[in-house]
Amino acid sequence: MTSTDLSAAPPAHAARIRTFHPRRGRMSDRQRAALARLWPAYGLEIADLDGPFDPAVLFARRAPLVLEIGSGMGDATAAMAAADPDRHYLAVEVHTPGIANLLELVERHRLANVRVASGDALDLVRALPEGCLDAVHVYFPDPWPKARHHKRRIIQPAHVALLRSRLAAGGTLHCATDWAEYAESMRETLTADPELVDVHGGFAPRPAHRPVTKFERRALTAGREIFDLVHRRR
C-alpha cells in the first residue's frame, strides 16, 4: 500500500499517449477525510509500481480478479462487488473525488473484496502477470469523439491485445458505451482480435450484473442508446 499523496509526479513512461483526462476535482471535507483514513488500507498508487506486480498482495488471498477500468464515483463497482463476494475487484480511477467516494462505500458496506488504484490503468495492466484476470470491465470510457483524438481511445487493437493477454482462458472483456460511433469501432476492434470470441455475436443484451449508474441514466434521458459488448478469451 502507498501514501495518500495522489498528486505524486508521473513516472518516466508518462510520455505515452494518455487514454484519459487527468482529473483531480474538488473534494468535500468528508471525502478528504475518507481518502486519508482508508487509502493506506485499500489504495494502490500505480505510479509507484516498479516492475511486475502480483495483485494477490493487495487482498492477502487469491481469488478470481476483476479489473474495473474507470470506476467513476464507484457506485457500480461497490454494487457488483457486494453481489459477487467470491471475486476480487480492483478498480482504477483518476478522478480523486470518485476514488474517495468508492473508499467510503467500501468502508460502509464492509467490502473486503475491493481495492482502488489511482493512475493509468494501462500501466497497471502492463505490470500484471499474464492470465491473472477473470474479467476486465471498461464501462463508458472517454469516447474521444474528434477524429484526431481517436488514438487516445482505450479500445484500440494494441490496448485490446494487452488486456486480452492478462485474461485467463475463458475470461471476459466487457465494454459499454453510449457513443454509437465508438460502439461500432469497439465491435470491429474486438472482433478482429483472433484470441477473443464474441459471446453474443454482436452487441450484447444489457447484463443484469451491471448496475445502472447516474451517468448511464443521464445518457438514456438524453436519448442515447447504450451498447454492451462481451468477448471471451479462447
CSV table of C-alpha atoms in Angstrom, one decimal:
chain,number,residue,atom,x,y,z
A,1,MET,CA,0.0,0.0,0.0
A,2,THR,CA,1.1,3.6,-0.5
A,3,SER,CA,0.6,7.0,0.9
A,4,THR,CA,-2.5,9.3,0.3
A,5,ASP,CA,-0.5,11.7,-2.0
A,6,LEU,CA,-2.3,11.3,-5.2
A,7,SER,CA,-0.5,14.3,-6.8
A,8,ALA,CA,2.8,12.5,-7.0
A,9,ALA,CA,5.0,13.2,-10.0
A,10,PRO,CA,4.2,11.0,-13.0
A,11,PRO,CA,6.5,8.1,-13.9
A,12,ALA,CA,9.1,8.4,-16.7
A,13,HIS,CA,6.8,6.5,-19.1
A,14,ALA,CA,4.1,9.2,-18.8
A,15,ALA,CA,5.1,10.4,-22.2
A,16,ARG,CA,2.9,7.7,-23.7
A,17,ILE,CA,-0.4,8.9,-25.2
A,18,ARG,CA,-2.9,9.0,-22.4
A,19,THR,CA,-6.4,7.5,-22.8
A,20,PHE,CA,-7.9,9.7,-20.1
A,21,HIS,CA,-8.1,13.3,-18.9
A,22,PRO,CA,-6.2,13.8,-15.6
A,23,ARG,CA,-8.9,14.7,-13.1
A,24,ARG,CA,-8.4,15.9,-9.6
A,25,GLY,CA,-11.6,17.7,-8.8
A,26,ARG,CA,-12.8,19.4,-5.7
A,27,MET,CA,-13.3,17.2,-2.7
A,28,SER,CA,-15.6,17.7,0.3
A,29,ASP,CA,-14.2,17.5,3.8
A,30,ARG,CA,-15.8,14.1,4.2
A,31,GLN,CA,-14.2,12.8,1.0
A,32,ARG,CA,-10.8,14.2,2.0
A,33,ALA,CA,-11.1,12.5,5.4
A,34,ALA,CA,-12.1,9.2,3.8
A,35,LEU,CA,-9.2,9.3,1.5
A,36,ALA,CA,-6.7,9.9,4.3
A,37,ARG,CA,-8.3,7.3,6.5
A,38,LEU,CA,-8.8,4.5,4.0
A,39,TRP,CA,-6.2,4.9,1.3
A,40,PRO,CA,-3.4,3.2,3.3
A,41,ALA,CA,-5.5,0.0,3.7
A,42,TYR,CA,-7.3,-0.1,0.3
A,43,GLY,CA,-5.3,2.0,-2.1
A,44,LEU,CA,-2.6,1.5,-4.8
A,45,GLU,CA,-0.7,4.3,-6.5
A,46,ILE,CA,0.1,2.9,-10.0
A,47,ALA,CA,3.0,5.4,-10.5
A,48,ASP,CA,4.8,3.7,-7.6
A,49,LEU,CA,4.9,0.3,-9.2
A,50,ASP,CA,8.3,-0.8,-10.2
A,51,GLY,CA,8.3,-4.0,-12.3
A,52,PRO,CA,5.9,-7.0,-12.2
A,53,PHE,CA,3.1,-6.8,-9.7
A,54,ASP,CA,1.2,-9.6,-8.0
A,55,PRO,CA,-2.4,-8.4,-7.3
A,56,ALA,CA,-2.8,-11.0,-4.6
A,57,VAL,CA,-0.7,-8.9,-2.3
A,58,LEU,CA,-3.4,-6.3,-2.2
A,59,PHE,CA,-6.0,-8.8,-0.9
A,60,ALA,CA,-3.9,-11.1,1.2
A,61,ARG,CA,-5.5,-14.1,-0.6
A,62,ARG,CA,-6.0,-15.4,-4.1
A,63,ALA,CA,-9.4,-15.3,-5.8
A,64,PRO,CA,-10.6,-14.6,-9.3
A,65,LEU,CA,-9.9,-11.0,-10.1
A,66,VAL,CA,-12.0,-8.4,-11.9
A,67,LEU,CA,-10.3,-5.3,-13.2
A,68,GLU,CA,-12.6,-2.2,-13.4
A,69,ILE,CA,-11.1,0.5,-15.7
A,70,GLY,CA,-12.6,3.8,-15.0
A,71,SER,CA,-14.8,3.2,-11.9
A,72,GLY,CA,-16.1,6.8,-11.7
A,73,MET,CA,-17.8,7.5,-8.4
A,74,GLY,CA,-17.6,3.8,-7.6
A,75,ASP,CA,-21.3,3.0,-7.1
A,76,ALA,CA,-21.4,0.3,-9.8
A,77,THR,CA,-18.2,-1.2,-8.6
A,78,ALA,CA,-19.4,-1.4,-5.0
A,79,ALA,CA,-22.7,-2.9,-6.0
A,80,MET,CA,-21.1,-5.6,-8.2
A,81,ALA,CA,-18.5,-6.4,-5.6
A,82,ALA,CA,-21.2,-6.7,-2.9
A,83,ALA,CA,-23.2,-9.1,-5.1
A,84,ASP,CA,-20.1,-11.1,-6.0
A,85,PRO,CA,-18.1,-11.8,-2.9
A,86,ASP,CA,-16.1,-14.7,-4.3
A,87,ARG,CA,-14.2,-12.5,-6.7
A,88,HIS,CA,-11.9,-9.6,-6.1
A,89,TYR,CA,-12.5,-6.2,-7.7
A,90,LEU,CA,-9.6,-3.9,-8.5
A,91,ALA,CA,-11.0,-0.5,-9.6
A,92,VAL,CA,-8.8,2.0,-11.4
A,93,GLU,CA,-9.7,5.7,-11.5
A,94,VAL,CA,-8.0,9.1,-12.0
A,95,HIS,CA,-10.8,11.3,-10.5
A,96,THR,CA,-9.9,11.8,-6.9
A,97,PRO,CA,-13.4,12.5,-5.6
A,98,GLY,CA,-14.5,9.3,-7.2
A,99,ILE,CA,-11.7,7.4,-5.5
A,100,ALA,CA,-12.7,8.8,-2.2
A,101,ASN,CA,-16.3,8.0,-2.7
A,102,LEU,CA,-15.6,4.4,-3.6
A,103,LEU,CA,-13.4,4.1,-0.5
A,104,GLU,CA,-16.3,5.4,1.6
A,105,LEU,CA,-18.6,2.7,0.0
A,106,VAL,CA,-16.0,0.0,0.7
A,107,GLU,CA,-16.0,1.0,4.4
A,108,ARG,CA,-19.7,1.4,4.7
A,109,HIS,CA,-20.6,-1.9,3.1
A,110,ARG,CA,-17.5,-3.7,4.6
A,111,LEU,CA,-16.3,-4.8,1.1
A,112,ALA,CA,-13.2,-6.9,1.8
A,113,ASN,CA,-13.0,-7.8,-1.9
A,114,VAL,CA,-12.4,-4.3,-3.3
A,115,ARG,CA,-9.2,-2.3,-3.8
A,116,VAL,CA,-8.7,1.0,-5.5
A,117,ALA,CA,-5.9,2.1,-7.8
A,118,SER,CA,-5.0,5.6,-8.9
A,119,GLY,CA,-3.4,6.3,-12.2
A,120,ASP,CA,-3.1,5.0,-15.7
A,121,ALA,CA,-4.9,1.6,-16.0
A,122,LEU,CA,-2.7,0.5,-18.9
A,123,ASP,CA,0.5,1.0,-16.8
A,124,LEU,CA,-1.1,-1.2,-14.2
A,125,VAL,CA,-2.1,-3.9,-16.8
A,126,ARG,CA,1.5,-3.9,-18.1
A,127,ALA,CA,2.7,-4.7,-14.6
A,128,LEU,CA,0.2,-7.6,-14.1
A,129,PRO,CA,1.1,-11.2,-14.8
A,130,GLU,CA,-0.4,-12.7,-18.0
A,131,GLY,CA,-3.5,-14.7,-17.4
A,132,CYS,CA,-4.2,-13.3,-14.0
A,133,LEU,CA,-7.6,-11.7,-14.6
A,134,ASP,CA,-11.0,-13.3,-14.6
A,135,ALA,CA,-12.7,-10.3,-16.2
A,136,VAL,CA,-11.9,-6.7,-17.4
A,137,HIS,CA,-14.7,-4.1,-17.3
A,138,VAL,CA,-14.4,-1.0,-19.4
A,139,TYR,CA,-17.6,0.9,-18.8
A,140,PHE,CA,-18.3,4.2,-20.5
A,141,PRO,CA,-14.7,5.2,-21.3
A,142,ASP,CA,-13.9,8.6,-22.8
A,143,PRO,CA,-15.1,8.3,-26.4
A,144,TRP,CA,-12.6,10.9,-27.6
A,145,PRO,CA,-15.1,11.9,-30.4
A,146,LYS,CA,-12.8,14.1,-32.5
A,147,ALA,CA,-11.0,12.0,-35.2
A,148,ARG,CA,-7.6,13.5,-34.3
A,149,HIS,CA,-8.1,12.1,-30.8
A,150,HIS,CA,-9.1,8.6,-31.7
A,151,LYS,CA,-5.5,7.5,-30.9
A,152,ARG,CA,-6.4,8.2,-27.3
A,153,ARG,CA,-9.2,5.7,-27.1
A,154,ILE,CA,-8.6,2.8,-24.8
A,155,ILE,CA,-10.3,0.3,-27.0
A,156,GLN,CA,-8.0,0.0,-29.9
A,157,PRO,CA,-6.0,-3.0,-31.2
A,158,ALA,CA,-2.8,-2.7,-29.2
A,159,HIS,CA,-4.6,-2.0,-26.0
A,160,VAL,CA,-7.1,-4.8,-26.5
A,161,ALA,CA,-4.2,-7.2,-27.2
A,162,LEU,CA,-2.6,-6.1,-23.9
A,163,LEU,CA,-5.9,-6.5,-21.9
A,164,ARG,CA,-6.6,-9.9,-23.5
A,165,SER,CA,-3.1,-11.2,-22.6
A,166,ARG,CA,-3.9,-10.6,-18.9
A,167,LEU,CA,-7.2,-12.5,-19.1
A,168,ALA,CA,-7.2,-16.2,-18.1
A,169,ALA,CA,-8.6,-18.6,-20.7
A,170,GLY,CA,-12.3,-18.1,-20.6
A,171,GLY,CA,-12.0,-14.7,-19.0
A,172,THR,CA,-14.2,-11.9,-20.4
A,173,LEU,CA,-13.6,-8.4,-21.7
A,174,HIS,CA,-16.9,-6.4,-21.2
A,175,CYS,CA,-17.2,-2.9,-22.7
A,176,ALA,CA,-20.1,-0.5,-22.6
A,177,THR,CA,-20.6,2.9,-24.2
A,178,ASP,CA,-23.3,5.4,-25.0
A,179,TRP,CA,-21.4,6.7,-28.1
A,180,ALA,CA,-22.7,4.9,-31.2
A,181,GLU,CA,-19.7,5.5,-33.4
A,182,TYR,CA,-17.3,4.4,-30.7
A,183,ALA,CA,-19.5,1.3,-30.1
A,184,GLU,CA,-19.1,0.3,-33.7
A,185,SER,CA,-15.3,0.9,-33.5
A,186,MET,CA,-15.2,-1.2,-30.4
A,187,ARG,CA,-17.1,-4.0,-32.0
A,188,GLU,CA,-14.8,-4.0,-35.0
A,189,THR,CA,-11.6,-3.9,-32.9
A,190,LEU,CA,-12.8,-6.7,-30.5
A,191,THR,CA,-14.0,-8.9,-33.3
A,192,ALA,CA,-10.6,-8.5,-35.1
A,193,ASP,CA,-8.7,-10.0,-32.2
A,194,PRO,CA,-8.1,-13.6,-33.1
A,195,GLU,CA,-7.9,-14.7,-29.4
A,196,LEU,CA,-11.3,-13.2,-28.5
A,197,VAL,CA,-14.7,-14.8,-29.1
A,198,ASP,CA,-17.8,-12.7,-29.4
A,199,VAL,CA,-20.1,-14.2,-26.8
A,200,HIS,CA,-23.3,-12.7,-28.3
A,201,GLY,CA,-22.4,-12.4,-32.0
A,202,GLY,CA,-22.7,-8.6,-31.8
A,203,PHE,CA,-23.9,-6.1,-29.3
A,204,ALA,CA,-25.0,-7.9,-26.1
A,205,PRO,CA,-28.2,-7.6,-24.2
A,206,ARG,CA,-27.8,-5.4,-21.2
A,207,PRO,CA,-26.3,-7.6,-18.5
A,208,ALA,CA,-28.2,-7.8,-15.2
A,209,HIS,CA,-25.0,-7.7,-13.2
A,210,ARG,CA,-24.0,-4.2,-14.5
A,211,PRO,CA,-25.8,-1.6,-12.3
A,212,VAL,CA,-27.3,1.4,-13.9
A,213,THR,CA,-25.2,4.4,-12.9
A,214,LYS,CA,-26.1,8.1,-12.8
A,215,PHE,CA,-24.0,8.6,-16.0
A,216,GLU,CA,-26.0,5.9,-17.8
A,217,ARG,CA,-29.3,7.4,-16.6
A,218,ARG,CA,-28.3,10.8,-18.0
A,219,ALA,CA,-27.4,9.2,-21.3
A,220,LEU,CA,-30.7,7.4,-21.5
A,221,THR,CA,-32.6,10.6,-20.6
A,222,ALA,CA,-30.7,12.4,-23.4
A,223,GLY,CA,-31.9,9.7,-25.8
A,224,ARG,CA,-28.6,7.9,-26.3
A,225,GLU,CA,-28.6,4.2,-26.7
A,226,ILE,CA,-26.4,2.0,-24.5
A,227,PHE,CA,-24.2,-0.6,-26.2
A,228,ASP,CA,-22.6,-3.6,-24.5
A,229,LEU,CA,-20.0,-5.9,-25.9
A,230,VAL,CA,-18.8,-9.1,-24.2
A,231,HIS,CA,-15.9,-11.1,-25.6
A,232,ARG,CA,-14.2,-14.1,-24.1
A,233,ARG,CA,-10.6,-15.2,-24.3
A,234,ARG,CA,-10.1,-18.5,-26.0
